Coordinates of C-alpha atoms in Angstrom, one line a residue:
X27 CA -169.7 131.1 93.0
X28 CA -172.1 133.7 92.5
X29 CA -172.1 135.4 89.0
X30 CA -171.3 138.4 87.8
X31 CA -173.9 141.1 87.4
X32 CA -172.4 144.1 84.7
X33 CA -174.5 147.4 84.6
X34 CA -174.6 148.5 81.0
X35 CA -175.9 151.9 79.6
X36 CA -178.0 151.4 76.5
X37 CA -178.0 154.2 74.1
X38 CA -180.7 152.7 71.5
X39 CA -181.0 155.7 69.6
X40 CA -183.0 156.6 66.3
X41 CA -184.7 154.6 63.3
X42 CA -183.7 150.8 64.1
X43 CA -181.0 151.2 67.1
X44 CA -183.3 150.1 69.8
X45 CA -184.3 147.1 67.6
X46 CA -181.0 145.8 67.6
X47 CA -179.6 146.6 70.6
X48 CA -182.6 144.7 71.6
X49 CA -181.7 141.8 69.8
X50 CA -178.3 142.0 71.0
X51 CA -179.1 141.9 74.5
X52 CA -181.4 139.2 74.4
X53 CA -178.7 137.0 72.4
X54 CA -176.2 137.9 75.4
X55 CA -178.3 136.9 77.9
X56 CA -179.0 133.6 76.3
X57 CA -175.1 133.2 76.1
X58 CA -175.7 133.2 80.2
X59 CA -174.4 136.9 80.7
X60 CA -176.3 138.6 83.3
X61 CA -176.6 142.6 83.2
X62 CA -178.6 145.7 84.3
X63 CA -179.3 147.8 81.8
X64 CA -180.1 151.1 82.0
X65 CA -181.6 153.1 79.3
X66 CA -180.9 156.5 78.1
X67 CA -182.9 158.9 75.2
X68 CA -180.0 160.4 73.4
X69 CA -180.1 161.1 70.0
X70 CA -182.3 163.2 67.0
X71 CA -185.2 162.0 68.3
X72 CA -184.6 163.6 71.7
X73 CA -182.7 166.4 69.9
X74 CA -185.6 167.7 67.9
X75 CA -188.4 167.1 70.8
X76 CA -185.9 169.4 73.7
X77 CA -182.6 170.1 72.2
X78 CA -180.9 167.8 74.5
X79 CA -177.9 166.3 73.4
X80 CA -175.4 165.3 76.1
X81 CA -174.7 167.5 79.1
X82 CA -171.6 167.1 81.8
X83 CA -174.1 165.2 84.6
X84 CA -175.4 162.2 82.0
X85 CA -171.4 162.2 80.5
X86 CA -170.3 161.4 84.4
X87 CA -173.3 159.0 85.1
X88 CA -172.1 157.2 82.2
X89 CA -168.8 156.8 83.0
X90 CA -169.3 154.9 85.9
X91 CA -171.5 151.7 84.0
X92 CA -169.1 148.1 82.9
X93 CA -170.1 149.2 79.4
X94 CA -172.4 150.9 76.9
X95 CA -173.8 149.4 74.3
X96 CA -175.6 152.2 71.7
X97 CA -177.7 151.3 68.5
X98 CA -177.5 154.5 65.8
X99 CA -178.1 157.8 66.4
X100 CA -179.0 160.3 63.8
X101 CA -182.0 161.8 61.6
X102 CA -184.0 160.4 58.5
X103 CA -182.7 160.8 55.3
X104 CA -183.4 163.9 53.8
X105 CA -184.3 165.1 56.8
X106 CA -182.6 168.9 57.6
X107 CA -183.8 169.8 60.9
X108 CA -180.7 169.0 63.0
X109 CA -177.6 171.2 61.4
X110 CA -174.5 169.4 60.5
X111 CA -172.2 168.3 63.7
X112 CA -174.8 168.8 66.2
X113 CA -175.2 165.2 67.1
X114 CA -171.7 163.9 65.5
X115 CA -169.4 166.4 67.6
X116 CA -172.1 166.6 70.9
X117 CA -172.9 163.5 71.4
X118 CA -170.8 161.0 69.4
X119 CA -167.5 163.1 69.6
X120 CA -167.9 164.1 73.3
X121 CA -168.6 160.3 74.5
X122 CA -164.8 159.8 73.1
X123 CA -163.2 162.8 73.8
X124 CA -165.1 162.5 77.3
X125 CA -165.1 159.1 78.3
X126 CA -161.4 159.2 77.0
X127 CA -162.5 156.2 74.4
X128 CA -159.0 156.4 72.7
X129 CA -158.9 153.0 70.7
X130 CA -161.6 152.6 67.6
X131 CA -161.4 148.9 67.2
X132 CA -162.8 147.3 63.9
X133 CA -162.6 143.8 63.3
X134 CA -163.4 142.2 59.5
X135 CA -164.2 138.5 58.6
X136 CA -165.0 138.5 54.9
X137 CA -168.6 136.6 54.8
X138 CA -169.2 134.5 51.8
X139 CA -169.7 136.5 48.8
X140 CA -167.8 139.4 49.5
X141 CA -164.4 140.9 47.9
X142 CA -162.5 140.2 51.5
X143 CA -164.3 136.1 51.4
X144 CA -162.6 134.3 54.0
X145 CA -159.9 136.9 54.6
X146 CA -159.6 138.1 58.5
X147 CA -158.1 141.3 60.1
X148 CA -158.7 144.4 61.8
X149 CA -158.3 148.1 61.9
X150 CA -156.8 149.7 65.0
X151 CA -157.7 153.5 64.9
X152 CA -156.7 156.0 66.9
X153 CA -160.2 157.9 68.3
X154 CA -159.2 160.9 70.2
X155 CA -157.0 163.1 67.9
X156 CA -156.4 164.0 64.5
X157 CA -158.0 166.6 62.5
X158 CA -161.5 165.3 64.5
X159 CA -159.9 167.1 67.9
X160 CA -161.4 170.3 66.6
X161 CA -158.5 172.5 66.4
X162 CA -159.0 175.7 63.5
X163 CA -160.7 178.1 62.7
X164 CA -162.6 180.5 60.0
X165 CA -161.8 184.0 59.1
X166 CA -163.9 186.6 57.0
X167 CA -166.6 183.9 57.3
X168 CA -169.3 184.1 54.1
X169 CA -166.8 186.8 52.4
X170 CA -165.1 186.2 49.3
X171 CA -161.8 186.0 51.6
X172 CA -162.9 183.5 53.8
X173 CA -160.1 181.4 55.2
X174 CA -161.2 177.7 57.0
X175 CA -158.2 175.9 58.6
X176 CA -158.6 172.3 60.1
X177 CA -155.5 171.1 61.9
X178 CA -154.1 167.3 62.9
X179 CA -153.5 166.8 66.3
X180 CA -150.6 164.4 67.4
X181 CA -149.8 164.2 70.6
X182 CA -146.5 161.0 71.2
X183 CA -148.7 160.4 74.6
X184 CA -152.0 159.7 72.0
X185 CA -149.9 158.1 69.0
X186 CA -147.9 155.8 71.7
X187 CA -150.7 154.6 73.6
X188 CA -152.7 153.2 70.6
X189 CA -149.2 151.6 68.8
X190 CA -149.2 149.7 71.8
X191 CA -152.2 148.5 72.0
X192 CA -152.2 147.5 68.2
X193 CA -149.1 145.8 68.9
X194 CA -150.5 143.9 71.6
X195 CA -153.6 142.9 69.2
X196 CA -150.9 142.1 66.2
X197 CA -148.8 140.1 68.6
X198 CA -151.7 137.8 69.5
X199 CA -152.6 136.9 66.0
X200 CA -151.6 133.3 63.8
X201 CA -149.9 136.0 61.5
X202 CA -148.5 138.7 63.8
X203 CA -148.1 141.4 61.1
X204 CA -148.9 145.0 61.5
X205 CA -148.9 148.0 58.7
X206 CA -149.4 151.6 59.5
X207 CA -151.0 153.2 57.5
X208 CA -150.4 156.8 56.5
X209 CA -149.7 159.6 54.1
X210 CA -145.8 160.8 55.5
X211 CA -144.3 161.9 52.1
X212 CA -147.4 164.9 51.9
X213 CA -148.0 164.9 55.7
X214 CA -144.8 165.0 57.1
X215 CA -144.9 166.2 60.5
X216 CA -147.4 163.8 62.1
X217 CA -146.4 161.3 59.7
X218 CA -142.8 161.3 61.3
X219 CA -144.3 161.1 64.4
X220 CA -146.3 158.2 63.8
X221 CA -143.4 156.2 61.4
X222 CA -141.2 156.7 64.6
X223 CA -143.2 155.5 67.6
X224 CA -143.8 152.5 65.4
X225 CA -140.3 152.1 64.9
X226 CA -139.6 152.0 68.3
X227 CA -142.5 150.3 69.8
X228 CA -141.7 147.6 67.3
X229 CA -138.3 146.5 69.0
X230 CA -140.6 145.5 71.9
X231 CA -142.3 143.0 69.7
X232 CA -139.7 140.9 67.5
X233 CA -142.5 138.3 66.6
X234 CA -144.8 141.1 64.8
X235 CA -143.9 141.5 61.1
X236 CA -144.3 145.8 60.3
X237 CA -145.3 147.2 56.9
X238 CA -146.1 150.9 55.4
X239 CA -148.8 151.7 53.4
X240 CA -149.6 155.3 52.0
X241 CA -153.3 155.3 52.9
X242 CA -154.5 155.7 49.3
X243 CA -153.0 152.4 48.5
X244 CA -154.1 150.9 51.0
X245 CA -157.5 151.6 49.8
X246 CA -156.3 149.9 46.4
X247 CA -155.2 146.5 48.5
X248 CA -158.1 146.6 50.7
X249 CA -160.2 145.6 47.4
X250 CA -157.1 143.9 45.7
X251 CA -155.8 141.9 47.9
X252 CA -157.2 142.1 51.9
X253 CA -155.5 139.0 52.9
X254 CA -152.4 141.1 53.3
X255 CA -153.6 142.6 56.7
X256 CA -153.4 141.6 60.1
X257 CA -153.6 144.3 62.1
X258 CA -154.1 148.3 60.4
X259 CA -153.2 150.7 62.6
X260 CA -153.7 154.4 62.0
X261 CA -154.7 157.9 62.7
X262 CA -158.7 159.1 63.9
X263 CA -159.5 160.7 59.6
X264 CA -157.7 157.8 57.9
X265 CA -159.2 154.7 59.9
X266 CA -162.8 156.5 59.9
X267 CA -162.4 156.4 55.9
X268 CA -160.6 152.7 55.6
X269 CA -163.2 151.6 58.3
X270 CA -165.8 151.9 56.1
X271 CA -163.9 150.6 52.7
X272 CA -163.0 147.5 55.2
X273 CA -167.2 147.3 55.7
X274 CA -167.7 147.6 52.1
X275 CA -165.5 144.6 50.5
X276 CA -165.9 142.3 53.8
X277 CA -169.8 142.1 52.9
X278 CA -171.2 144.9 53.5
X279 CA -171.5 147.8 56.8
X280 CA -174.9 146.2 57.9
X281 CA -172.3 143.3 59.3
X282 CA -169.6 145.7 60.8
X283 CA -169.3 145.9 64.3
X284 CA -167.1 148.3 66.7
X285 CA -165.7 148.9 70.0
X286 CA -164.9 152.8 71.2
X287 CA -162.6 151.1 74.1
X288 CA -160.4 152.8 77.1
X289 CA -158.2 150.5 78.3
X290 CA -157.4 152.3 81.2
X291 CA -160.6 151.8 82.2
X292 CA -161.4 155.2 83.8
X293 CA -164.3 155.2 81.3
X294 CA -166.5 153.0 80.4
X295 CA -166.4 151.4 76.9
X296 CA -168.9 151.9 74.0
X297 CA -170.0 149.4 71.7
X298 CA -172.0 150.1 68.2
X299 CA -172.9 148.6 65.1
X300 CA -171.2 150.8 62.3
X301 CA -174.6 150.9 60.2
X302 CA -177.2 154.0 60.6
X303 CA -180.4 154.3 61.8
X304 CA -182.8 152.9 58.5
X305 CA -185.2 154.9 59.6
X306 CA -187.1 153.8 56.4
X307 CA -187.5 150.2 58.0
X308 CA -187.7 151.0 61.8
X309 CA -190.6 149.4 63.5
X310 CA -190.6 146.8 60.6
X311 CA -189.4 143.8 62.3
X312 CA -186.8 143.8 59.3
X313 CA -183.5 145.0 60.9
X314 CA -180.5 143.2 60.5
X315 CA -178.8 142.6 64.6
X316 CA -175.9 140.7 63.0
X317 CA -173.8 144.1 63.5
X318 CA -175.0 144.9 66.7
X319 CA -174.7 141.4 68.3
X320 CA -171.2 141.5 66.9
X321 CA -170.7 144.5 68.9
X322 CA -171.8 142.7 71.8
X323 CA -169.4 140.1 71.3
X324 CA -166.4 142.7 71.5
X325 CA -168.3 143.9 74.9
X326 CA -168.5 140.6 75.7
X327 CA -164.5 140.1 75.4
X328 CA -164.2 143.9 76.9
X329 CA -165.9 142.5 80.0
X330 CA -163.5 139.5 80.3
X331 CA -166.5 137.3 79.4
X332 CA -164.3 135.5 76.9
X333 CA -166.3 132.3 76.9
X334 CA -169.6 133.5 76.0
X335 CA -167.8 136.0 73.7
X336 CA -166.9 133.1 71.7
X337 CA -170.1 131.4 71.8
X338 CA -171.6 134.5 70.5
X339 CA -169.1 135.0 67.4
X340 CA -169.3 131.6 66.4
X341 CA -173.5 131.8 66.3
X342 CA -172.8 134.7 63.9
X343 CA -169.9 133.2 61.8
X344 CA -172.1 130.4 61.6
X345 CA -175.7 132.0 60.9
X346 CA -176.8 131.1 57.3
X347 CA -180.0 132.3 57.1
X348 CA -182.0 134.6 54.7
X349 CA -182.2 138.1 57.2
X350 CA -184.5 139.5 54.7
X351 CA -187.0 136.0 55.0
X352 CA -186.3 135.8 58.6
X353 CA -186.0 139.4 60.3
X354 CA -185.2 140.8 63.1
X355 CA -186.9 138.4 65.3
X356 CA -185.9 135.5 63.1
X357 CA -182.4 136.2 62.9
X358 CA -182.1 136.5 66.7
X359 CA -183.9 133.3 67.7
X360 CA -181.7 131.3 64.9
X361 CA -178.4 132.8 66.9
X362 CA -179.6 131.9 70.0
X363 CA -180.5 128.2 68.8
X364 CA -176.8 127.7 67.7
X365 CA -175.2 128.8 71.1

């Protein structure tokens, strides 16, 4: 039987991103995935030479690749050429809105070391609405009566669609548990919305265990006491904010990985390291892939590549070498040895 073939869209970026993606794609391939890659110049560095972000004909062209695997994307410190939202809302924000990239999966292992050490669980996020879906407005802008409004969006079609799927990642797990997390005694509305749907969804699944957090303490038992979590599931602003918390006491964002997924599959999926672009040690050979080949693992599983996918996460889990001794290059060749 011949093997599959997948086309993937590499976004590498600025500073480090093509580095890793680099890296990641090279581990992949020794895992025995074949692809086609095709790359694309998106980013600050294309943004400051043209200002080209993303127009309608590259959106469409990449829609129709298996995946898309991007590296980091944004300007060097310090660095205030680009205005604020530019890149985040044009390029980043438009992929999801776009590409209808409605789940924001974020799984944690807690490496050795860290607050989260041993502790395993994941953040389901819903990527398309919230206050991110750009609905306000600003009157009397730069007057002393200036009046900015920035509104939730939540829609049951959105809210539904990424219960389920969380549901469907809790259900799967040693511990099925699930928690929402929200804020419903200030922000009733959506949080009523997003209490019921769970309550309802959650008669479908008798074996997951469901809890309530308000999403300021869950920021205190994410550092307390992380082993309480299975599966987080919660709006677009809350999960971007406990994503990064998650990062933080699990060892550290250089080792978070993320999926921007459709499961419809009318889009294709994007896969990204959470860390930025380092432009301060791009070209240095000293970037850490760990992220970004985790990334690839969840493109990996995306892809229905299971077996390789587990190949992959287990050279990472494993991997106990010094990434500031070995580098980039060091670091990769020490994965691919342990597949």
């Amino acid at each position: 039987m011949n093997q599959r073939s997948y086309r993937v869209a590499v976004l590498g970026g600025d500073g480090i991103g093509p580095e890793v993606t680099s890296a990641a794609l090279e581990v992949v391939r020794a895992a025995g995935v074949a692809f086609e890659t095709t790359m694309f110049e998106l980013g600050a560095a294309r943004y400051l030479r043209d200002g080209f972000v993303l127009d309608d004909a590259t959106l469409e062209q990449l829609r129709g690749f298996d995946a898309i695997l991007l590296g980091a994307v944004g300007p060097a410190i310090g660095d205030t050429r680009i205005p604020g939202g530019v890149l985040e809302r044009g390029l980043l924000l438009r992929m999801r809105f776009g590409l209808d990239l409605y789940i924001n999966y974020r799984p944690f292992r807690g490496v050795a070391g860290s607050l989260a050490e041993g502790c395993e669980f994941a953040i389901v996020r819903e990527n398309t609405e919230g206050p991110y879906a750009g609905e306000g407005g600003v009157l009397r802008h730069g007057t002393p009566h200036e009046i900015a409004t920035q509104g939730s969006v939540n829609t049951r079609f959105g809210v539904e669609r990424c219960v389920r799927y969380a549901f469907e990642r809790a259900s799967k797990l040693e511990r099925a548990r699930l928690t929402l997390v929200h804020k419903t005694n200030v922000l009733t509305f959506a949080g009523e919305l997003w209490s019921r749907v769970v309550r309802e969804v959650a008669l479908e699944y008798p074996n997951v265990s469901v809890d309530y957090n308000h999403v300021d303490a869950a920021c205190i038992y994410l550092v307390e006491d992380p082993s309480r979590y299975g599966i987080i599931v919660t709006d677009n602003l809350f999960g971007d904010i406990l994503s990064d918390l998650a990062g933080a006491v699990t060892g550290g964002i250089g080792y978070a990985a993320s999926a921007n997924l459709n499961p419809a599959r009318t889009g294709a999926s994007l896969f990204e390291p959470v860390h930025g672009a380092a432009h301060d040690i791009a070209g240095s050979g000293r970037a850490n892939p760990l992220a970004a080949v985790s990334s690839a693992v969840l493109m990996l599983e995306h892809l229905g590549e299971d077996g390789a996918a587990s190949r992959v996460a287990r050279a990472v889990q494993e991997f106990d070498g010094d990434v500031a001794v070995l580098g980039t290059a060091g670091v990769t060749q020490q994965l691919i040895e342990r597949l």
